[in-house]
Amino acid sequence: MKLRYRQCVGRSTRTALFQLMQGEGLLACAMSAWKKPTLKDWLALTSRRDGVVLLRCEDEAGQIMGCGLFTRQPYRVWQFDFTAFRAGFAVAAEQARGGFQWAFDHLDCTSIMGVCPLPNRHAWRLAEACGFRVLARLPKACFYARKGNYVDGVLVLCTAETLKEVNMGFAGGGTPDYSAPTPKAEVTKPVTEAATAARDAQKKRASKAAGLQSTILTGSPLDNGGTSGGKTLLGQ
């Protein structure tokens, strides 16, 4: 599918985008920082001014597939907010990558960053599929209207180089394979008499070491309440 990108400047065009988000029930995700986002909020957020670019993505027939808001930050970093409409759900990653490439081509841009509310897992997973790198988890960084409180945010960053790497990977039009690697077949080696004797000797040494440890130590250092938690960066 061939996609094209155009800036949205006029009030009527920006109003149409808001009404489309509202009609498709996407406002809670697209404007998650607002408890009840209104057209007035949207128009103020996207008003034409230096350092703010509202971009829309269309297919060849002119149907709107999604939109992205870019806001300039220090060091020529641009912060992004991206929304895919229902017509563009199937090509969300493709249209987002095209929008980010547009930003690198048309804006004075060193990198693109975003902070996705942690509950919006589809948002930061989509960002990863577009060449973004997860940098950190920010405690209580995002106000999440649907929960009525602050939630952790996921900080992501993309450069022209990381986007290029992803675009090269998708050049064939295929879908990346996120399946687990196939385990290698286990090879059974013949056990010789010497190997058996060596293994028995190793077990005896380990047994003696364990007896010495139980004599000296009264408990594990983690018994004092410490715990690893077993969580990854994203808390899964």
mmCIF file of N, CA, C and O in Angstrom, residues 126-171:
data_model
loop_
_atom_site.group_PDB
_atom_site.id
_atom_site.type_symbol
_atom_site.label_atom_id
_atom_site.label_comp_id
_atom_site.label_asym_id
_atom_site.label_seq_id
_atom_site.Cartn_x
_atom_site.Cartn_y
_atom_site.Cartn_z
ATOM 1 N N LEU A 126 4.514 -1.002 19.577
ATOM 2 C CA LEU A 126 4.529 -0.467 18.224
ATOM 3 C C LEU A 126 5.773 0.391 18.015
ATOM 4 O O LEU A 126 6.411 0.328 16.962
ATOM 5 N N ALA A 127 6.121 1.182 19.025
ATOM 6 C CA ALA A 127 7.322 2.022 18.923
ATOM 7 C C ALA A 127 8.564 1.166 18.711
ATOM 8 O O ALA A 127 9.430 1.493 17.894
ATOM 9 N N GLU A 128 8.674 0.047 19.422
ATOM 10 C CA GLU A 128 9.814 -0.845 19.247
ATOM 11 C C GLU A 128 9.865 -1.397 17.824
ATOM 12 O O GLU A 128 10.934 -1.575 17.250
ATOM 13 N N ALA A 129 8.687 -1.658 17.241
ATOM 14 C CA ALA A 129 8.633 -2.180 15.874
ATOM 15 C C ALA A 129 9.008 -1.117 14.852
ATOM 16 O O ALA A 129 9.205 -1.428 13.675
ATOM 17 N N CYS A 130 9.102 0.140 15.290
ATOM 18 C CA CYS A 130 9.448 1.240 14.387
ATOM 19 C C CYS A 130 10.876 1.738 14.605
ATOM 20 O O CYS A 130 11.228 2.828 14.156
ATOM 21 N N GLY A 131 11.689 0.962 15.291
ATOM 22 C CA GLY A 131 13.086 1.343 15.463
ATOM 23 C C GLY A 131 13.390 2.067 16.751
ATOM 24 O O GLY A 131 14.525 2.509 16.957
ATOM 25 N N PHE A 132 12.409 2.204 17.633
ATOM 26 C CA PHE A 132 12.656 2.862 18.909
ATOM 27 C C PHE A 132 13.313 1.889 19.877
ATOM 28 O O PHE A 132 13.072 0.681 19.831
ATOM 29 N N ARG A 133 14.124 2.437 20.747
ATOM 30 C CA ARG A 133 14.759 1.660 21.797
ATOM 31 C C ARG A 133 14.141 2.060 23.143
ATOM 32 O O ARG A 133 13.963 3.242 23.417
ATOM 33 N N VAL A 134 13.835 1.080 23.941
ATOM 34 C CA VAL A 134 13.322 1.365 25.284
ATOM 35 C C VAL A 134 14.497 1.790 26.155
ATOM 36 O O VAL A 134 15.461 1.040 26.327
ATOM 37 N N LEU A 135 14.431 3.000 26.691
ATOM 38 C CA LEU A 135 15.536 3.531 27.477
ATOM 39 C C LEU A 135 15.337 3.365 28.975
ATOM 40 O O LEU A 135 16.282 3.085 29.705
ATOM 41 N N ALA A 136 14.111 3.564 29.444
ATOM 42 C CA ALA A 136 13.891 3.520 30.883
ATOM 43 C C ALA A 136 12.407 3.426 31.188
ATOM 44 O O ALA A 136 11.557 3.715 30.337
ATOM 45 N N ARG A 137 12.144 3.021 32.396
ATOM 46 C CA ARG A 137 10.788 3.064 32.939
ATOM 47 C C ARG A 137 10.741 4.220 33.927
ATOM 48 O O ARG A 137 11.531 4.260 34.879
ATOM 49 N N LEU A 138 9.840 5.176 33.704
ATOM 50 C CA LEU A 138 9.771 6.390 34.505
ATOM 51 C C LEU A 138 8.638 6.267 35.525
ATOM 52 O O LEU A 138 7.465 6.237 35.144
ATOM 53 N N PRO A 139 8.955 6.209 36.814
ATOM 54 C CA PRO A 139 7.918 6.023 37.837
ATOM 55 C C PRO A 139 6.908 7.171 37.862
ATOM 56 O O PRO A 139 7.293 8.344 37.921
ATOM 57 N N LYS A 140 5.628 6.812 37.777
ATOM 58 C CA LYS A 140 4.526 7.770 37.909
ATOM 59 C C LYS A 140 4.694 8.984 36.995
ATOM 60 O O LYS A 140 4.422 10.116 37.389
ATOM 61 N N ALA A 141 5.114 8.757 35.773
ATOM 62 C CA ALA A 141 5.407 9.868 34.855
ATOM 63 C C ALA A 141 4.190 10.335 34.066
ATOM 64 O O ALA A 141 4.180 11.451 33.557
ATOM 65 N N CYS A 142 3.178 9.491 33.926
ATOM 66 C CA CYS A 142 2.054 9.807 33.043
ATOM 67 C C CYS A 142 0.737 9.809 33.810
ATOM 68 O O CYS A 142 0.433 8.843 34.529
ATOM 69 N N PHE A 143 -0.032 10.870 33.646
ATOM 70 C CA PHE A 143 -1.385 10.853 34.197
ATOM 71 C C PHE A 143 -2.258 10.026 33.269
ATOM 72 O O PHE A 143 -2.323 10.269 32.069
ATOM 73 N N TYR A 144 -2.921 9.041 33.822
ATOM 74 C CA TYR A 144 -3.715 8.104 33.041
ATOM 75 C C TYR A 144 -5.178 8.311 33.403
ATOM 76 O O TYR A 144 -5.652 7.874 34.461
ATOM 77 N N ALA A 145 -5.885 8.982 32.498
ATOM 78 C CA ALA A 145 -7.247 9.416 32.810
ATOM 79 C C ALA A 145 -8.170 8.250 33.120
ATOM 80 O O ALA A 145 -9.041 8.347 33.989
ATOM 81 N N ARG A 146 -8.017 7.143 32.411
ATOM 82 C CA ARG A 146 -8.929 6.017 32.615
ATOM 83 C C ARG A 146 -8.809 5.415 34.006
ATOM 84 O O ARG A 146 -9.751 4.827 34.523
ATOM 85 N N LYS A 147 -7.632 5.559 34.631
ATOM 86 C CA LYS A 147 -7.440 5.079 35.992
ATOM 87 C C LYS A 147 -7.567 6.201 37.013
ATOM 88 O O LYS A 147 -7.670 5.956 38.215
ATOM 89 N N GLY A 148 -7.502 7.442 36.509
ATOM 90 C CA GLY A 148 -7.623 8.587 37.401
ATOM 91 C C GLY A 148 -6.413 8.794 38.292
ATOM 92 O O GLY A 148 -6.518 9.421 39.352
ATOM 93 N N ASN A 149 -5.254 8.289 37.887
ATOM 94 C CA ASN A 149 -4.044 8.475 38.683
ATOM 95 C C ASN A 149 -2.822 8.452 37.764
ATOM 96 O O ASN A 149 -2.945 8.326 36.549
ATOM 97 N N TYR A 150 -1.659 8.578 38.379
ATOM 98 C CA TYR A 150 -0.420 8.561 37.616
ATOM 99 C C TYR A 150 0.108 7.124 37.505
ATOM 100 O O TYR A 150 0.064 6.360 38.470
ATOM 101 N N VAL A 151 0.577 6.796 36.322
ATOM 102 C CA VAL A 151 1.134 5.468 36.074
ATOM 103 C C VAL A 151 2.552 5.627 35.535
ATOM 104 O O VAL A 151 2.957 6.705 35.100
ATOM 105 N N ASP A 152 3.301 4.544 35.555
ATOM 106 C CA ASP A 152 4.662 4.583 35.035
ATOM 107 C C ASP A 152 4.643 4.812 33.522
ATOM 108 O O ASP A 152 3.699 4.412 32.830
ATOM 109 N N GLY A 153 5.675 5.454 33.036
ATOM 110 C CA GLY A 153 5.823 5.682 31.601
ATOM 111 C C GLY A 153 7.025 4.938 31.068
ATOM 112 O O GLY A 153 7.988 4.676 31.797
ATOM 113 N N VAL A 154 6.970 4.581 29.792
ATOM 114 C CA VAL A 154 8.083 3.908 29.124
ATOM 115 C C VAL A 154 8.738 4.906 28.173
ATOM 116 O O VAL A 154 8.096 5.390 27.233
ATOM 117 N N LEU A 155 9.987 5.245 28.432
ATOM 118 C CA LEU A 155 10.716 6.218 27.617
ATOM 119 C C LEU A 155 11.366 5.497 26.445
ATOM 120 O O LEU A 155 12.132 4.555 26.630
ATOM 121 N N VAL A 156 11.050 5.945 25.227
ATOM 122 C CA VAL A 156 11.598 5.321 24.020
ATOM 123 C C VAL A 156 12.243 6.389 23.140
ATOM 124 O O VAL A 156 11.850 7.555 23.173
ATOM 125 N N LEU A 157 13.239 5.984 22.351
ATOM 126 C CA LEU A 157 13.976 6.918 21.502
ATOM 127 C C LEU A 157 14.331 6.240 20.191
ATOM 128 O O LEU A 157 14.692 5.061 20.160
ATOM 129 N N CYS A 158 14.242 7.019 19.105
ATOM 130 C CA CYS A 158 14.569 6.522 17.774
ATOM 131 C C CYS A 158 15.513 7.506 17.086
ATOM 132 O O CYS A 158 15.341 8.726 17.205
ATOM 133 N N THR A 159 16.504 6.994 16.389
ATOM 134 C CA THR A 159 17.376 7.822 15.563
ATOM 135 C C THR A 159 17.181 7.429 14.104
ATOM 136 O O THR A 159 16.550 6.409 13.802
ATOM 137 N N ALA A 160 17.740 8.220 13.216
ATOM 138 C CA ALA A 160 17.629 7.894 11.795
ATOM 139 C C ALA A 160 18.270 6.537 11.497
ATOM 140 O O ALA A 160 17.793 5.790 10.642
ATOM 141 N N GLU A 161 19.325 6.204 12.242
ATOM 142 C CA GLU A 161 20.017 4.936 12.013
ATOM 143 C C GLU A 161 19.173 3.742 12.462
ATOM 144 O O GLU A 161 19.078 2.737 11.749
ATOM 145 N N THR A 162 18.553 3.842 13.646
ATOM 146 C CA THR A 162 17.744 2.712 14.120
ATOM 147 C C THR A 162 16.493 2.535 13.263
ATOM 148 O O THR A 162 16.041 1.419 13.032
ATOM 149 N N LEU A 163 15.943 3.651 12.767
ATOM 150 C CA LEU A 163 14.792 3.546 11.876
ATOM 151 C C LEU A 163 15.188 2.897 10.559
ATOM 152 O O LEU A 163 14.450 2.058 10.015
ATOM 153 N N LYS A 164 16.371 3.242 10.073
ATOM 154 C CA LYS A 164 16.849 2.656 8.820
ATOM 155 C C LYS A 164 17.037 1.148 8.962
ATOM 156 O O LYS A 164 16.705 0.384 8.045
ATOM 157 N N GLU A 165 17.546 0.717 10.104
ATOM 158 C CA GLU A 165 17.738 -0.711 10.333
ATOM 159 C C GLU A 165 16.410 -1.461 10.250
ATOM 160 O O GLU A 165 16.321 -2.533 9.645
ATOM 161 N N VAL A 166 15.376 -0.885 10.843
ATOM 162 C CA VAL A 166 14.060 -1.524 10.819
ATOM 163 C C VAL A 166 13.486 -1.505 9.406
ATOM 164 O O VAL A 166 12.923 -2.503 8.942
ATOM 165 N N ASN A 167 13.620 -0.386 8.720
ATOM 166 C CA ASN A 167 13.095 -0.293 7.351
ATOM 167 C C ASN A 167 13.764 -1.308 6.430
ATOM 168 O O ASN A 167 13.118 -1.888 5.551
ATOM 169 N N MET A 168 15.045 -1.540 6.623
ATOM 170 C CA MET A 168 15.748 -2.540 5.809
ATOM 171 C C MET A 168 15.212 -3.936 6.115
ATOM 172 O O MET A 168 15.070 -4.774 5.225
ATOM 173 N N GLY A 169 14.867 -4.167 7.391
ATOM 174 C CA GLY A 169 14.332 -5.462 7.768
ATOM 175 C C GLY A 169 12.963 -5.721 7.184
ATOM 176 O O GLY A 169 12.577 -6.865 6.934
ATOM 177 N N PHE A 170 12.186 -4.637 6.930
ATOM 178 C CA PHE A 170 10.845 -4.767 6.388
ATOM 179 C C PHE A 170 10.806 -4.549 4.879
ATOM 180 O O PHE A 170 9.735 -4.506 4.279
ATOM 181 N N ALA A 171 11.964 -4.375 4.262
ATOM 182 C CA ALA A 171 11.988 -4.056 2.835
ATOM 183 C C ALA A 171 11.313 -5.123 1.998
ATOM 184 O O ALA A 171 10.738 -4.848 0.953
#
